[in-house]
PDB file of C-alpha atoms in Angstrom:
ATOM      1  CA  UNK A 694     -16.641 -12.233  -5.683  1.00 50.00           C
ATOM      2  CA  UNK A 695     -13.878 -13.677  -3.415  1.00 52.00           C
ATOM      3  CA  UNK A 696     -14.805 -17.241  -2.540  1.00 51.00           C
ATOM      4  CA  UNK A 697     -15.556 -18.194   1.066  1.00 56.00           C
ATOM      5  CA  UNK A 698     -17.471 -21.037   2.676  1.00 62.00           C
ATOM      6  CA  UNK A 699     -18.599 -18.803   5.533  1.00 69.00           C
ATOM      7  CA  UNK A 700     -22.062 -17.440   4.612  1.00 76.00           C
ATOM      8  CA  UNK A 701     -21.822 -14.558   7.101  1.00 75.00           C
ATOM      9  CA  UNK A 702     -18.496 -13.367   5.695  1.00 77.00           C
ATOM     10  CA  UNK A 703     -19.734 -13.855   2.138  1.00 77.00           C
ATOM     11  CA  UNK A 704     -22.784 -11.719   2.889  1.00 80.00           C
ATOM     12  CA  UNK A 705     -20.591  -9.038   4.479  1.00 78.00           C
ATOM     13  CA  UNK A 706     -18.344  -8.944   1.378  1.00 77.00           C
ATOM     14  CA  UNK A 707     -21.336  -8.753  -0.961  1.00 78.00           C
ATOM     15  CA  UNK A 708     -22.839  -5.865   1.006  1.00 78.00           C
ATOM     16  CA  UNK A 709     -19.514  -4.047   1.168  1.00 77.00           C
ATOM     17  CA  UNK A 710     -18.849  -4.344  -2.583  1.00 75.00           C
ATOM     18  CA  UNK A 711     -22.424  -3.306  -3.381  1.00 77.00           C
ATOM     19  CA  UNK A 712     -22.181  -0.224  -1.153  1.00 77.00           C
ATOM     20  CA  UNK A 713     -18.586   0.710  -2.053  1.00 74.00           C
ATOM     21  CA  UNK A 714     -17.671  -0.655  -5.506  1.00 75.00           C
ATOM     22  CA  UNK A 715     -13.880  -0.730  -5.879  1.00 75.00           C
ATOM     23  CA  UNK A 716     -12.278   1.854  -8.144  1.00 84.00           C
ATOM     24  CA  UNK A 717     -10.049  -0.176 -10.416  1.00 87.00           C
ATOM     25  CA  UNK A 718      -7.175   2.298 -10.618  1.00 88.00           C
ATOM     26  CA  UNK A 719      -7.033   2.677  -6.829  1.00 85.00           C
ATOM     27  CA  UNK A 720      -7.185  -1.088  -6.304  1.00 88.00           C
ATOM     28  CA  UNK A 721      -4.358  -1.676  -8.782  1.00 89.00           C
ATOM     29  CA  UNK A 722      -2.180   0.958  -7.111  1.00 85.00           C
ATOM     30  CA  UNK A 723      -2.903  -0.462  -3.661  1.00 84.00           C
ATOM     31  CA  UNK A 724      -1.947  -3.955  -4.815  1.00 86.00           C
ATOM     32  CA  UNK A 725       1.338  -2.739  -6.279  1.00 84.00           C
ATOM     33  CA  UNK A 726       2.230  -0.604  -3.269  1.00 79.00           C
ATOM     34  CA  UNK A 727       1.149  -2.928  -0.436  1.00 79.00           C
ATOM     35  CA  UNK A 728       1.449  -6.440  -1.881  1.00 82.00           C
ATOM     36  CA  UNK A 729       3.274  -6.811  -5.185  1.00 83.00           C
ATOM     37  CA  UNK A 730       6.264  -4.521  -4.628  1.00 78.00           C
ATOM     38  CA  UNK A 731       7.212  -6.023  -1.204  1.00 75.00           C
ATOM     39  CA  UNK A 732       7.019  -9.559  -2.695  1.00 77.00           C
ATOM     40  CA  UNK A 733       9.083  -9.513  -5.861  1.00 74.00           C
ATOM     41  CA  UNK A 734       7.826  -6.270  -7.314  1.00 81.00           C
ATOM     42  CA  UNK A 735       6.547  -7.551 -10.660  1.00 86.00           C
ATOM     43  CA  UNK A 736       3.340  -9.107 -11.939  1.00 89.00           C
ATOM     44  CA  UNK A 737       2.100 -10.342 -15.303  1.00 92.00           C
ATOM     45  CA  UNK A 738      -0.879  -8.436 -16.634  1.00 93.00           C
ATOM     46  CA  UNK A 739      -2.755 -11.727 -17.045  1.00 92.00           C
ATOM     47  CA  UNK A 740      -2.115 -12.616 -13.407  1.00 91.00           C
ATOM     48  CA  UNK A 741      -3.346  -9.200 -12.288  1.00 92.00           C
ATOM     49  CA  UNK A 742      -6.534  -9.670 -14.334  1.00 92.00           C
ATOM     50  CA  UNK A 743      -7.075 -13.091 -12.765  1.00 91.00           C
ATOM     51  CA  UNK A 744      -6.435 -11.725  -9.282  1.00 88.00           C
ATOM     52  CA  UNK A 745      -8.995  -8.913  -9.600  1.00 88.00           C
ATOM     53  CA  UNK A 746     -11.702 -10.880 -11.409  1.00 87.00           C
ATOM     54  CA  UNK A 747     -13.312 -12.188  -8.151  1.00 79.00           C
ATOM     55  CA  UNK A 748     -13.899  -8.575  -7.117  1.00 78.00           C
ATOM     56  CA  UNK A 749     -16.062  -7.961 -10.173  1.00 79.00           C
ATOM     57  CA  UNK A 750     -13.353  -5.981 -11.995  1.00 86.00           C
ATOM     58  CA  UNK A 751     -13.378  -6.791 -15.688  1.00 89.00           C
ATOM     59  CA  UNK A 752     -10.464  -7.573 -17.966  1.00 91.00           C
ATOM     60  CA  UNK A 753     -11.049  -4.287 -19.838  1.00 93.00           C
ATOM     61  CA  UNK A 754     -11.010  -2.157 -16.678  1.00 92.00           C
ATOM     62  CA  UNK A 755      -7.761  -3.713 -15.461  1.00 92.00           C
ATOM     63  CA  UNK A 756      -6.050  -3.206 -18.837  1.00 93.00           C
ATOM     64  CA  UNK A 757      -7.259   0.397 -19.063  1.00 93.00           C
ATOM     65  CA  UNK A 758      -6.135   1.241 -15.521  1.00 92.00           C
ATOM     66  CA  UNK A 759      -2.713  -0.350 -15.940  1.00 92.00           C
ATOM     67  CA  UNK A 760      -2.197   1.414 -19.282  1.00 91.00           C
ATOM     68  CA  UNK A 761      -3.072   4.795 -17.735  1.00 90.00           C
ATOM     69  CA  UNK A 762      -0.809   4.228 -14.737  1.00 89.00           C
ATOM     70  CA  UNK A 763       2.038   3.415 -17.114  1.00 89.00           C
ATOM     71  CA  UNK A 764       1.293   6.559 -19.141  1.00 86.00           C
ATOM     72  CA  UNK A 765       1.328   8.652 -15.959  1.00 82.00           C
ATOM     73  CA  UNK A 766       4.775   7.321 -15.067  1.00 81.00           C
ATOM     74  CA  UNK A 767       3.844   5.073 -12.147  1.00 85.00           C
ATOM     75  CA  UNK A 768       4.469   1.688 -13.785  1.00 89.00           C
ATOM     76  CA  UNK A 769       7.158   0.295 -16.067  1.00 88.00           C
ATOM     77  CA  UNK A 770       6.275  -2.422 -18.572  1.00 89.00           C
ATOM     78  CA  UNK A 771       8.456  -5.217 -19.937  1.00 89.00           C
ATOM     79  CA  UNK A 772       7.143  -7.186 -22.896  1.00 88.00           C
ATOM     80  CA  UNK A 773       7.962 -10.841 -23.483  1.00 87.00           C
ATOM     81  CA  UNK A 774       6.227 -11.986 -26.629  1.00 86.00           C
ATOM     82  CA  UNK A 775       2.540 -11.261 -26.209  1.00 85.00           C
ATOM     83  CA  UNK A 776       2.781 -10.953 -22.441  1.00 89.00           C
ATOM     84  CA  UNK A 777       3.484  -7.811 -20.395  1.00 90.00           C
ATOM     85  CA  UNK A 778       5.202  -7.663 -17.022  1.00 91.00           C
ATOM     86  CA  UNK A 779       4.481  -4.588 -14.883  1.00 91.00           C
ATOM     87  CA  UNK A 780       6.290  -3.104 -11.892  1.00 88.00           C
ATOM     88  CA  UNK A 781       6.425   0.184 -10.009  1.00 84.00           C
ATOM     89  CA  UNK A 782       9.400   2.167 -11.233  1.00 82.00           C
ATOM     90  CA  UNK A 783      12.051   3.444  -8.813  1.00 77.00           C
ATOM     91  CA  UNK A 784      10.476   6.882  -8.470  1.00 75.00           C
ATOM     92  CA  UNK A 785       7.023   5.458  -7.754  1.00 78.00           C
ATOM     93  CA  UNK A 786       8.418   2.996  -5.220  1.00 77.00           C
ATOM     94  CA  UNK A 787      10.024   5.786  -3.202  1.00 76.00           C
ATOM     95  CA  UNK A 788       6.766   7.780  -3.269  1.00 76.00           C
ATOM     96  CA  UNK A 789       4.830   4.750  -2.054  1.00 75.00           C
ATOM     97  CA  UNK A 790       7.345   4.184   0.724  1.00 76.00           C
ATOM     98  CA  UNK A 791       6.881   7.751   1.943  1.00 76.00           C
ATOM     99  CA  UNK A 792       3.098   7.391   1.730  1.00 75.00           C
ATOM    100  CA  UNK A 793       3.326   4.134   3.699  1.00 74.00           C
ATOM    101  CA  UNK A 794       5.332   5.868   6.415  1.00 74.00           C
ATOM    102  CA  UNK A 795       2.808   8.717   6.617  1.00 73.00           C
ATOM    103  CA  UNK A 796      -0.096   6.307   7.016  1.00 73.00           C
ATOM    104  CA  UNK A 797       1.340   3.556   9.222  1.00 73.00           C
ATOM    105  CA  UNK A 798       4.440   4.819  11.038  1.00 71.00           C
ATOM    106  CA  UNK A 799       4.059   6.865  14.242  1.00 69.00           C
ATOM    107  CA  UNK A 800       5.536  10.346  13.973  1.00 68.00           C
ATOM    108  CA  UNK A 801       8.460  10.836  16.359  1.00 69.00           C
ATOM    109  CA  UNK A 802       9.726  14.122  14.957  1.00 70.00           C
ATOM    110  CA  UNK A 803       8.993  17.169  17.144  1.00 77.00           C
ATOM    111  CA  UNK A 804       7.559  20.059  15.128  1.00 79.00           C
ATOM    112  CA  UNK A 805       9.381  23.380  15.389  1.00 80.00           C
ATOM    113  CA  UNK A 806       6.455  25.472  14.157  1.00 82.00           C
ATOM    114  CA  UNK A 807       8.008  26.062  10.735  1.00 86.00           C
ATOM    115  CA  UNK A 808       6.066  25.727   7.486  1.00 90.00           C
ATOM    116  CA  UNK A 809       7.379  25.095   3.995  1.00 92.00           C
ATOM    117  CA  UNK A 810       5.611  27.294   1.445  1.00 93.00           C
ATOM    118  CA  UNK A 811       5.801  26.814  -2.295  1.00 94.00           C
ATOM    119  CA  UNK A 812       4.599  29.447  -4.768  1.00 93.00           C
ATOM    120  CA  UNK A 813       4.000  28.228  -8.330  1.00 90.00           C
ATOM    121  CA  UNK A 814       2.943  31.655  -9.569  1.00 83.00           C
ATOM    122  CA  UNK A 815       5.806  32.199 -11.997  1.00 74.00           C
ATOM    123  CA  UNK A 816       4.879  33.030 -15.570  1.00 77.00           C
ATOM    124  CA  UNK A 817       7.491  30.530 -16.756  1.00 79.00           C
ATOM    125  CA  UNK A 818       5.322  27.553 -15.732  1.00 88.00           C
ATOM    126  CA  UNK A 819       2.895  26.070 -18.219  1.00 89.00           C
ATOM    127  CA  UNK A 820      -0.640  25.070 -17.270  1.00 89.00           C
ATOM    128  CA  UNK A 821       0.304  21.399 -17.653  1.00 89.00           C
ATOM    129  CA  UNK A 822       3.320  21.802 -15.363  1.00 91.00           C
ATOM    130  CA  UNK A 823       1.241  23.642 -12.768  1.00 91.00           C
ATOM    131  CA  UNK A 824      -1.363  20.863 -12.841  1.00 90.00           C
ATOM    132  CA  UNK A 825       1.328  18.181 -12.542  1.00 89.00           C
ATOM    133  CA  UNK A 826       2.994  20.026  -9.671  1.00 92.00           C
ATOM    134  CA  UNK A 827      -0.321  20.310  -7.852  1.00 92.00           C
ATOM    135  CA  UNK A 828      -0.938  16.546  -8.119  1.00 88.00           C
ATOM    136  CA  UNK A 829       2.572  15.726  -6.917  1.00 87.00           C
ATOM    137  CA  UNK A 830       2.419  18.092  -3.944  1.00 92.00           C
ATOM    138  CA  UNK A 831      -1.019  16.932  -2.821  1.00 89.00           C
ATOM    139  CA  UNK A 832       0.195  13.310  -3.015  1.00 83.00           C
ATOM    140  CA  UNK A 833       3.106  14.230  -0.727  1.00 86.00           C
ATOM    141  CA  UNK A 834       0.771  15.754   1.863  1.00 87.00           C
ATOM    142  CA  UNK A 835       0.893  19.425   0.936  1.00 92.00           C
ATOM    143  CA  UNK A 836      -2.202  21.555   1.406  1.00 92.00           C
ATOM    144  CA  UNK A 837      -3.334  24.087  -1.193  1.00 92.00           C
ATOM    145  CA  UNK A 838      -3.566  27.437   0.578  1.00 91.00           C
ATOM    146  CA  UNK A 839      -4.614  29.285  -2.579  1.00 89.00           C
ATOM    147  CA  UNK A 840      -4.356  28.614  -6.317  1.00 88.00           C
ATOM    148  CA  UNK A 841      -0.665  27.868  -7.013  1.00 90.00           C
ATOM    149  CA  UNK A 842       0.293  28.315  -3.315  1.00 92.00           C
ATOM    150  CA  UNK A 843       1.009  25.205  -1.219  1.00 94.00           C
ATOM    151  CA  UNK A 844       2.057  24.585   2.372  1.00 93.00           C
ATOM    152  CA  UNK A 845       3.467  21.710   4.425  1.00 92.00           C
ATOM    153  CA  UNK A 846       4.385  21.592   8.142  1.00 87.00           C
ATOM    154  CA  UNK A 847       7.503  19.444   7.768  1.00 81.00           C
ATOM    155  CA  UNK A 848       8.396  18.934   4.109  1.00 85.00           C
ATOM    156  CA  UNK A 849      11.664  17.197   3.253  1.00 85.00           C
ATOM    157  CA  UNK A 850      13.783  19.468   0.992  1.00 89.00           C
ATOM    158  CA  UNK A 851      15.057  16.408  -0.891  1.00 88.00           C
ATOM    159  CA  UNK A 852      11.490  15.328  -1.667  1.00 88.00           C
ATOM    160  CA  UNK A 853      10.643  18.825  -2.900  1.00 92.00           C
ATOM    161  CA  UNK A 854      13.682  18.725  -5.155  1.00 91.00           C
ATOM    162  CA  UNK A 855      12.608  15.371  -6.588  1.00 88.00           C
ATOM    163  CA  UNK A 856       9.136  16.737  -7.331  1.00 90.00           C
ATOM    164  CA  UNK A 857      10.457  19.858  -9.040  1.00 92.00           C
ATOM    165  CA  UNK A 858      12.783  17.753 -11.181  1.00 90.00           C
ATOM    166  CA  UNK A 859      10.045  15.288 -12.083  1.00 87.00           C
ATOM    167  CA  UNK A 860       7.617  18.018 -13.132  1.00 89.00           C
ATOM    168  CA  UNK A 861      10.351  20.014 -14.874  1.00 90.00           C
ATOM    169  CA  UNK A 862       9.970  23.253 -12.898  1.00 91.00           C
ATOM    170  CA  UNK A 863      13.217  23.362 -10.932  1.00 90.00           C
ATOM    171  CA  UNK A 864      14.388  26.962 -10.664  1.00 88.00           C
ATOM    172  CA  UNK A 865      11.011  28.397 -11.680  1.00 90.00           C
ATOM    173  CA  UNK A 866       9.023  28.262  -8.404  1.00 92.00           C
ATOM    174  CA  UNK A 867       9.522  29.994  -5.056  1.00 92.00           C
ATOM    175  CA  UNK A 868      10.168  27.885  -1.929  1.00 93.00           C
ATOM    176  CA  UNK A 869      10.533  29.334   1.563  1.00 93.00           C
ATOM    177  CA  UNK A 870       9.941  28.596   5.232  1.00 91.00           C
ATOM    178  CA  UNK A 871       7.577  30.595   7.448  1.00 88.00           C
ATOM    179  CA  UNK A 872       6.090  30.644  10.932  1.00 84.00           C
ATOM    180  CA  UNK A 873       3.098  32.278  12.604  1.00 80.00           C
ATOM    181  CA  UNK A 874       3.602  35.964  13.472  1.00 79.00           C
ATOM    182  CA  UNK A 875       2.970  36.202  17.226  1.00 77.00           C
ATOM    183  CA  UNK A 876       2.729  40.014  17.341  1.00 72.00           C
ATOM    184  CA  UNK A 877       0.013  40.291  14.718  1.00 73.00           C
ATOM    185  CA  UNK A 878      -3.639  39.887  15.663  1.00 78.00           C
ATOM    186  CA  UNK A 879      -4.603  37.498  12.873  1.00 77.00           C
ATOM    187  CA  UNK A 880      -6.547  34.282  12.618  1.00 80.00           C
ATOM    188  CA  UNK A 881      -4.809  31.230  14.113  1.00 78.00           C
ATOM    189  CA  UNK A 882      -3.069  28.928  11.654  1.00 77.00           C
ATOM    190  CA  UNK A 883      -5.195  26.079  12.958  1.00 77.00           C
ATOM    191  CA  UNK A 884      -8.055  27.588  10.936  1.00 81.00           C
ATOM    192  CA  UNK A 885      -5.904  27.429   7.817  1.00 82.00           C
ATOM    193  CA  UNK A 886      -5.083  23.785   8.509  1.00 83.00           C
ATOM    194  CA  UNK A 887      -8.774  22.938   8.613  1.00 81.00           C
ATOM    195  CA  UNK A 888      -9.411  24.744   5.341  1.00 83.00           C
ATOM    196  CA  UNK A 889      -6.457  23.255   3.430  1.00 86.00           C
ATOM    197  CA  UNK A 890      -6.570  19.665   4.620  1.00 86.00           C
ATOM    198  CA  UNK A 891     -10.351  19.236   5.126  1.00 81.00           C
ATOM    199  CA  UNK A 892      -9.847  17.328   8.369  1.00 84.00           C
ATOM    200  CA  UNK A 893     -13.572  17.046   9.064  1.00 86.00           C
ATOM    201  CA  UNK A 894     -13.901  14.981   5.889  1.00 86.00           C
ATOM    202  CA  UNK A 895     -10.915  12.837   6.898  1.00 84.00           C
ATOM    203  CA  UNK A 896     -12.429  12.214  10.349  1.00 89.00           C
ATOM    204  CA  UNK A 897     -15.782  11.305   8.780  1.00 91.00           C
ATOM    205  CA  UNK A 898     -14.075   8.843   6.417  1.00 87.00           C
ATOM    206  CA  UNK A 899     -12.262   7.152   9.315  1.00 88.00           C
ATOM    207  CA  UNK A 900     -15.448   6.933  11.366  1.00 91.00           C
ATOM    208  CA  UNK A 901     -17.246   5.413   8.399  1.00 87.00           C
ATOM    209  CA  UNK A 902     -14.401   2.908   7.946  1.00 85.00           C
ATOM    210  CA  UNK A 903     -14.514   1.885  11.623  1.00 88.00           C
ATOM    211  CA  UNK A 904     -18.276   1.497  11.519  1.00 86.00           C
ATOM    212  CA  UNK A 905     -18.159  -0.514   8.291  1.00 84.00           C
ATOM    213  CA  UNK A 906     -15.477  -2.940   9.497  1.00 85.00           C
ATOM    214  CA  UNK A 907     -16.512  -3.165  13.163  1.00 83.00           C
ATOM    215  CA  UNK A 908     -18.371  -6.457  12.712  1.00 81.00           C
ATOM    216  CA  UNK A 909     -15.683  -8.171  10.605  1.00 80.00           C
ATOM    217  CA  UNK A 910     -13.295  -9.246  13.437  1.00 80.00           C
ATOM    218  CA  UNK A 911     -16.184 -11.003  15.178  1.00 79.00           C
ATOM    219  CA  UNK A 912     -17.128 -12.853  11.978  1.00 76.00           C
ATOM    220  CA  UNK A 913     -13.527 -13.915  11.383  1.00 75.00           C
ATOM    221  CA  UNK A 914     -13.172 -15.035  15.008  1.00 72.00           C
ATOM    222  CA  UNK A 915     -16.332 -17.145  14.701  1.00 63.00           C
ATOM    223  CA  UNK A 916     -14.868 -18.800  11.618  1.00 55.00           C
ATOM    224  CA  UNK A 917     -11.610 -19.467  13.489  1.00 58.00           C
ATOM    225  CA  UNK A 918     -13.495 -21.028  16.396  1.00 55.00           C
ATOM    226  CA  UNK A 919     -15.420 -23.328  14.030  1.00 57.00           C
ATOM    227  CA  UNK A 920     -12.212 -24.447  12.333  1.00 56.00           C
ATOM    228  CA  UNK A 921     -10.663 -25.187  15.740  1.00 58.00           C
ATOM    229  CA  UNK A 922     -13.669 -27.272  16.791  1.00 56.00           C
ATOM    230  CA  UNK A 923     -13.603 -29.195  13.493  1.00 58.00           C
ATOM    231  CA  UNK A 924      -9.935 -30.085  13.978  1.00 58.00           C
ATOM    232  CA  UNK A 925     -10.581 -31.333  17.524  1.00 56.00           C
ATOM    233  CA  UNK A 926     -13.552 -33.451  16.430  1.00 56.00           C
TER     234      UNK A 926
END
């Protein structure tokens, strides 16, 4: 449990962790993407274990998560004696940067109504490659229209090329652009967006987040006010 002398904040943290226990792998990835990479980019495994211990994450869980992330190609490890130094590799760093831009940066690109469609229906793709491609595309914001068919409203061709190279399926999938047919009396594409991206679930998650954290600024402000009064007295 992170230490704090403020009983109200401590209680809030305890309730939050009890209601939403952190998933070790997600926490490790968030730390690397948002904190470690922008400030040096590397961390000793022992330091990572020490950092996550106050959150109730055990030594074993940290080691297991880091090992799996390295196996999946997200992290690179450098050994010095009995110690291991971990960092996001170049490919992972670029993916995190794009994810950061999607989450935090306002979109200033006007949409022309064109969709990028990718069909992974070729018989030359193995089941493992199809699964890997699916994970990569969903991470980059694609929606799954149907099994092995994915869509994106503004995909970067360079990013698609990187994904195909990484999964090993370049030249074996179909990629095209498409737009809504105005002369055909079909369902609006907005219905497809709702089905592929599950926006109702996203909205519910954001509303839950706002509700959960709504009281925290007030608690932090109260702590700040007490510190200010203590300095004056």
